[in-house]
Short mmCIF file of C-alpha atoms in Angstrom, two decimals:
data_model
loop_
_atom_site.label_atom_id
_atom_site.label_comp_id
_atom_site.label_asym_id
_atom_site.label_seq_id
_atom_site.Cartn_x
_atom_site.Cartn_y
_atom_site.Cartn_z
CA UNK A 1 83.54 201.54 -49.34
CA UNK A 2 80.24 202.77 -50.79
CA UNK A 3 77.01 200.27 -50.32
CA UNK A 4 76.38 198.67 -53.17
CA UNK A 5 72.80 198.42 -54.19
CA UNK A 6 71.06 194.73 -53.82
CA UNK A 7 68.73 194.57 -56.53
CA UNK A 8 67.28 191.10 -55.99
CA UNK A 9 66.01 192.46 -52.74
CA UNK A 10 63.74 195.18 -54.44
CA UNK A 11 60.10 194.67 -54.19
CA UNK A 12 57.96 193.17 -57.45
CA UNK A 13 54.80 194.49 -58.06
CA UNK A 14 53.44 191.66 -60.48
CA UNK A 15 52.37 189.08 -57.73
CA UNK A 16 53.71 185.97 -59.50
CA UNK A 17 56.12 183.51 -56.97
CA UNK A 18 58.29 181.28 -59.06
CA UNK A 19 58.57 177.34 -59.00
CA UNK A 20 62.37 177.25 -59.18
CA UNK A 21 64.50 179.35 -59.53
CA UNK A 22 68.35 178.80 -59.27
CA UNK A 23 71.40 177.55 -60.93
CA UNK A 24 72.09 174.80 -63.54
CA UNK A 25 75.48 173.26 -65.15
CA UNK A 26 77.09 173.43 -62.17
CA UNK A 27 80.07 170.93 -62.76
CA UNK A 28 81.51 169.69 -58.99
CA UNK A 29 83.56 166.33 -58.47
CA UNK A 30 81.38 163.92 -56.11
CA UNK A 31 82.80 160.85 -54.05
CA UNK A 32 79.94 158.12 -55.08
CA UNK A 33 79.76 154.63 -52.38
CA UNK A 34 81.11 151.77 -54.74
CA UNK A 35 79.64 148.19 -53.81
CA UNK A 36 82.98 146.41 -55.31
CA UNK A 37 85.75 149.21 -54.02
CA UNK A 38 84.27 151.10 -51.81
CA UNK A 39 84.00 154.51 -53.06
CA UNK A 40 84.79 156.14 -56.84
CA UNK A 41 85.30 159.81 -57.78
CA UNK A 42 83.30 160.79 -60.37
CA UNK A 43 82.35 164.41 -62.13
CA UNK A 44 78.45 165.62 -61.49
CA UNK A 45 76.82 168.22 -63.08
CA UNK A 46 74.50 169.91 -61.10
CA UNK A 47 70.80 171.93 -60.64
CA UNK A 48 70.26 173.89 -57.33
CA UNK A 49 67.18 175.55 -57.13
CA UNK A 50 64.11 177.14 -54.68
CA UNK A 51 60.92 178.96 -54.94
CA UNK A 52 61.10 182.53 -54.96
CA UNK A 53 57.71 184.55 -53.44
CA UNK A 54 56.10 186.79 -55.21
CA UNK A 55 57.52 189.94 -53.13
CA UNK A 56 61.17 188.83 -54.19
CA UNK A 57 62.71 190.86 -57.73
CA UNK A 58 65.10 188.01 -57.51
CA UNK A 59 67.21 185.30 -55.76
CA UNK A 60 70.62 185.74 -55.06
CA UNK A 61 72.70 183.30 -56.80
CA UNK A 62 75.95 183.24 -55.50
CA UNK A 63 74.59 181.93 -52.51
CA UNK A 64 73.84 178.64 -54.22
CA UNK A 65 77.54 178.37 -55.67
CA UNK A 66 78.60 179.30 -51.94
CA UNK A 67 76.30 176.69 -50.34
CA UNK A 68 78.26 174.04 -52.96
CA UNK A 69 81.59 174.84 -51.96
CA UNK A 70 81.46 174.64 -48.39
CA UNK A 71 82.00 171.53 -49.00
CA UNK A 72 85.32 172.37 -50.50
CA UNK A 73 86.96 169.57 -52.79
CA UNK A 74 84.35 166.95 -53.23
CA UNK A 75 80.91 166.12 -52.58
CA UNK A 76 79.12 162.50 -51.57
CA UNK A 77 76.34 161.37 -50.77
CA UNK A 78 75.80 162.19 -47.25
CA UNK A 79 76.62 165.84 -47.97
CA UNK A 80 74.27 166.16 -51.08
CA UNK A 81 71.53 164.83 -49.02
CA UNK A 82 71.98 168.24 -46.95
CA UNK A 83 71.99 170.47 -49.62
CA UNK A 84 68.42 171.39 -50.12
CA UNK A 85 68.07 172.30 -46.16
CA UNK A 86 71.35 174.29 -46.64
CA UNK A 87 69.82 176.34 -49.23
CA UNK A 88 66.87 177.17 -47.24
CA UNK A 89 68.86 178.44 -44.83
CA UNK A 90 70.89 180.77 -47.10
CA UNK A 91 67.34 182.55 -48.72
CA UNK A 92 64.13 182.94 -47.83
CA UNK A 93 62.27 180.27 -49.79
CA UNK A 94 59.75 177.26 -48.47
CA UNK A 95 61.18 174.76 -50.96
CA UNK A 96 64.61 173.50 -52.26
CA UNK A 97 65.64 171.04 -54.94
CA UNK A 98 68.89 169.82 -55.91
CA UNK A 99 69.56 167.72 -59.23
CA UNK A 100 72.89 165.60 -59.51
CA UNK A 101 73.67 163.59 -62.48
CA UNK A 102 76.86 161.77 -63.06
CA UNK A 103 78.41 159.10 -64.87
CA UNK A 104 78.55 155.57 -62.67
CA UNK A 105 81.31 153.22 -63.86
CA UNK A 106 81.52 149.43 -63.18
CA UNK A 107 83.70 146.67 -64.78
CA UNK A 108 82.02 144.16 -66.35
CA UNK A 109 83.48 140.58 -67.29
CA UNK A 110 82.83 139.38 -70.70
CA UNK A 111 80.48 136.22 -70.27
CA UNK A 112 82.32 133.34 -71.74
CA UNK A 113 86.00 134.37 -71.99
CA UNK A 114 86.25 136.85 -68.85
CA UNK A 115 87.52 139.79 -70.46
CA UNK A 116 87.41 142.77 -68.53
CA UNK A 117 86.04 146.22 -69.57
CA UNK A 118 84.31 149.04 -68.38
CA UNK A 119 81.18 150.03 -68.55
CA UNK A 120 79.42 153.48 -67.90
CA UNK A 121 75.50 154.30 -66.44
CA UNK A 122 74.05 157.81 -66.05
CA UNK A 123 72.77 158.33 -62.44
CA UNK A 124 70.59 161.17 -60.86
CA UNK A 125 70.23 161.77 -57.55
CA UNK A 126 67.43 164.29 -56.78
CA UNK A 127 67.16 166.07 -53.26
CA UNK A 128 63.68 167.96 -52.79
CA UNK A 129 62.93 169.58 -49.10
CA UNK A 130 60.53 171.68 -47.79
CA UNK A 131 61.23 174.16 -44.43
CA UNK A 132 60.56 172.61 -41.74
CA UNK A 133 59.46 169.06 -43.49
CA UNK A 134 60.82 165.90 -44.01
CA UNK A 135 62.65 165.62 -47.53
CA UNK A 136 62.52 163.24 -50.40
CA UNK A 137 65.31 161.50 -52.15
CA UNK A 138 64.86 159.94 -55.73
CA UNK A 139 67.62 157.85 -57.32
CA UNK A 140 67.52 157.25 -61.16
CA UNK A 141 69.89 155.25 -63.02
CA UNK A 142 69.73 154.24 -67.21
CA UNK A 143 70.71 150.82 -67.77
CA UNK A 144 71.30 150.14 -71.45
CA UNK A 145 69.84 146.25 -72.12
CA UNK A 146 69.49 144.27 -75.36
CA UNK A 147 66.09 143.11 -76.25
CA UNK A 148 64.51 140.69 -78.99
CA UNK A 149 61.23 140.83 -80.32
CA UNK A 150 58.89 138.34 -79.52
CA UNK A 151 56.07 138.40 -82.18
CA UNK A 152 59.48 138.21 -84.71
CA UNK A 153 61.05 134.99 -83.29
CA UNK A 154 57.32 133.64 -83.57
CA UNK A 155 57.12 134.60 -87.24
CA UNK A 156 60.67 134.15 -88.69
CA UNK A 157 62.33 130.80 -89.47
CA UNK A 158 65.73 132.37 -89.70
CA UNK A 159 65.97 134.10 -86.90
CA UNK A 160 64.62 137.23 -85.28
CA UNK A 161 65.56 141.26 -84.77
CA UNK A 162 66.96 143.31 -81.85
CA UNK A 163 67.59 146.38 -80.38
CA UNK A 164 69.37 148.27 -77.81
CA UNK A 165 66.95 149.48 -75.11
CA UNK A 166 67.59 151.94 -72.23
CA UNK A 167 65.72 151.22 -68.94
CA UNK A 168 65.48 154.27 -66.75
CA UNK A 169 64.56 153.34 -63.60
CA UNK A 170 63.47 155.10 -60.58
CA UNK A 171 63.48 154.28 -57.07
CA UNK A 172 62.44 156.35 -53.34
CA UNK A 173 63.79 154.28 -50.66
CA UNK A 174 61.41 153.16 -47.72
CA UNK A 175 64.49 151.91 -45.43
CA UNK A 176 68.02 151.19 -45.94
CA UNK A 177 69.36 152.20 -49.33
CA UNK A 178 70.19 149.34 -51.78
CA UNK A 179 73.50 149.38 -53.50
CA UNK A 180 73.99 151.22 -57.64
CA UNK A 181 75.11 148.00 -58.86
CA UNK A 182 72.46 146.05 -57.36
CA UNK A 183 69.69 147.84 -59.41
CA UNK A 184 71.76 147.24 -62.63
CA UNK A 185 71.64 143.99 -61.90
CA UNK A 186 68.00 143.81 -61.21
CA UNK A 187 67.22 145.84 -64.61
CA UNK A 188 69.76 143.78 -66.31
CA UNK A 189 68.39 140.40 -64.77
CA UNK A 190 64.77 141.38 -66.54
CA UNK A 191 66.01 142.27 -70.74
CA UNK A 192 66.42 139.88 -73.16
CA UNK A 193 70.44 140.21 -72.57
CA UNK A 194 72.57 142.56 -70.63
CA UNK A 195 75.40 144.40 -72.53
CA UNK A 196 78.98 144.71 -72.50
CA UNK A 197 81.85 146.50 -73.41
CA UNK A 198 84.10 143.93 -74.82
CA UNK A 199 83.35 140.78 -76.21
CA UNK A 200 85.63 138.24 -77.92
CA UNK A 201 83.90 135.75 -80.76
CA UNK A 202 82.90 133.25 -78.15
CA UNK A 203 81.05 135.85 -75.80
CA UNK A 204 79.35 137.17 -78.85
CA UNK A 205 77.79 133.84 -79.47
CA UNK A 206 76.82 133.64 -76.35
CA UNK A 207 75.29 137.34 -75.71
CA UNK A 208 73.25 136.14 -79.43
CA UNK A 209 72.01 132.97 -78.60
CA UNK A 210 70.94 134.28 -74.87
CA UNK A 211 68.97 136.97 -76.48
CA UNK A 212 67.11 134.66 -78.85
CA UNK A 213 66.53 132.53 -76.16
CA UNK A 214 64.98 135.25 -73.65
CA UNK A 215 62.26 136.89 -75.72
CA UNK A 216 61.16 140.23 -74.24
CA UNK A 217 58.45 142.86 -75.70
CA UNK A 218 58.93 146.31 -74.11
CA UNK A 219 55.76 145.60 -71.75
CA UNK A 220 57.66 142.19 -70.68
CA UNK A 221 60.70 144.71 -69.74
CA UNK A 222 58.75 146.93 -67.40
CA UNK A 223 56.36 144.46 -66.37
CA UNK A 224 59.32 142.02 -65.22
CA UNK A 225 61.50 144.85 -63.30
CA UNK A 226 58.35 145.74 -61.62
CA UNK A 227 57.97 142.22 -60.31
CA UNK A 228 61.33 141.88 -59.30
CA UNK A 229 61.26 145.69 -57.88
CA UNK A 230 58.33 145.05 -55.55
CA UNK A 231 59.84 141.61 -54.02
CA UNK A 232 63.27 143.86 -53.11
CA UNK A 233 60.51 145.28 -50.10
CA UNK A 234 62.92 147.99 -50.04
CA UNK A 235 61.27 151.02 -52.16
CA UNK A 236 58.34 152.89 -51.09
CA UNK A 237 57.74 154.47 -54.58
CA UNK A 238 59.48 153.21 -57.97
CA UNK A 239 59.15 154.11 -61.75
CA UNK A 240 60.26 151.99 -65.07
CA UNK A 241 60.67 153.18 -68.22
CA UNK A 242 61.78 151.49 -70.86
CA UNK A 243 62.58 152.86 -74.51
CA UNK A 244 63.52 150.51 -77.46
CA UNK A 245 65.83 151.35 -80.54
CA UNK A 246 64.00 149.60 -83.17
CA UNK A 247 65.82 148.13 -85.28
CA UNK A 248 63.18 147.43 -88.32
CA UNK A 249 60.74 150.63 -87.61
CA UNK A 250 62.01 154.74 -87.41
CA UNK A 251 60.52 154.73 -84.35
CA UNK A 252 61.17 153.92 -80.61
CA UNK A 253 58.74 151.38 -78.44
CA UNK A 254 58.25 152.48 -75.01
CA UNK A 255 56.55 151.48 -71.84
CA UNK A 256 56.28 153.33 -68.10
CA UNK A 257 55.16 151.75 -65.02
CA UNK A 258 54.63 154.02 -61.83
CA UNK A 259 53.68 152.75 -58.55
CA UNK A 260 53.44 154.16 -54.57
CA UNK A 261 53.78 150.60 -52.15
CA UNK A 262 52.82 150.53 -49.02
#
């Protein structure tokens, strides 16, 4: 069989390296550790990417997609922790980074009358490495939360407005790793009310009346998941952010909080 020319091997001339380089939409089934049963299979769409130096026309991508399915039917955890070292194996590049977002599900009981449903929360993992260095692992979930307006419930003798909020929180991990559904809880813990799938009349009362008694602002949000983040002594680096649907206004209210602990 005739060689076949490699093309991403040619030299470049232009002496600009590249941040990332790599594949994205990569759709894979993962295996994702489950607090309540154990594990759950899930669908992640992935990012795998590394620098490229400036001598390099281009990466070769199939070697990403190859790196991926060595692990044949599923990835978890564990395994997606590797990636990034994998990769630098496979090309010649200092730095690897590999994104993984997937949908989390948990079931949820309906406050008052115990109704079961499900609920969804988007999750990223996010793998960066560096040859020959120790790597970093940054777990994101979004935790959908309702809120109620403070400086309304002051004003208004007939009640006060709400909104949907999404929290998206961020955590690095300075020892062991703390469980998905124990963050949710923790974000959830801090809103005005935590949501549900299915309610019945009586759980709607209650969801109301538990928001109207819990006040938050969107500073409260982040403020009070940062409090309750730094007494976990578990994280060595966390971010909030917290985005409100307003209900009265065309526009969102947000807040961010970033810290490094010690």
């Amino acid at each position: 069989m005739k060689e076949l020319k490699d093309t991403q091997n040619e030299r470049d001339t232009r002496q600009i390296s590249i941040d990332r380089v790599g594949v994205r939409g990569v759709r894979y089934p993962i295996v994702v550790s489950d607090k309540e049963e154990r594990t759950q299979s899930t669908v992640a769409t992935l990012a795998l990417m590394v620098d490229l130096p400036e001598q390099y026309k281009g990466t070769h991508m199939s070697r990403f997609v190859e790196a991926l399915h060595e692990h044949r039917r599923y990835l978890d955890v564990h395994s997606a922790v590797r990636l990034p070292a994998r990769l630098l194996r496979k090309l010649p590049a200092q730095r690897a980074r590999v994104e993984i977002d997937f949908p989390f599900f948990r079931l949820k009981k309906a406050p008052v009358t115990g109704m079961e449903g499900m609920m969804d929360y988007d999750v990223r993992f996010v793998i960066d490495a560096e040859r020959n260095q120790p790597g970093t692992f940054t777990l994101t979930i979004k935790v959908p939360v309702t809120t109620l307006c403070p400086c309304s419930k002051a004003m208004s003798e007939r009640g006060a407005h709400n909104q949907r909020g999404i929290v998206t929180y961020s955590v690095r991990f300075s020892g062991a790793a703390v469980w998905i559904e124990d963050l949710i809880d923790l974000v959830e813990g801090c809103a005005s009310c935590q949501l549900y799938s299915l309610l019945k009349r009586p759980d709607e009362k209650f969801v109301t009346d538990k928001a109207y008694d819990n006040p938050v602002f969107v500073e409260d949000l982040v403020r009070n998941v940062a409090v309750a983040t730094e007494r976990y002594n578990a994280f060595s680096w966390y971010r909030i952010e917290a985005e409100n649907f307003e209900s009265i206004h065309n526009h969102s209210a947000y807040a961010c909080v970033e810290r490094t602990l010690k």
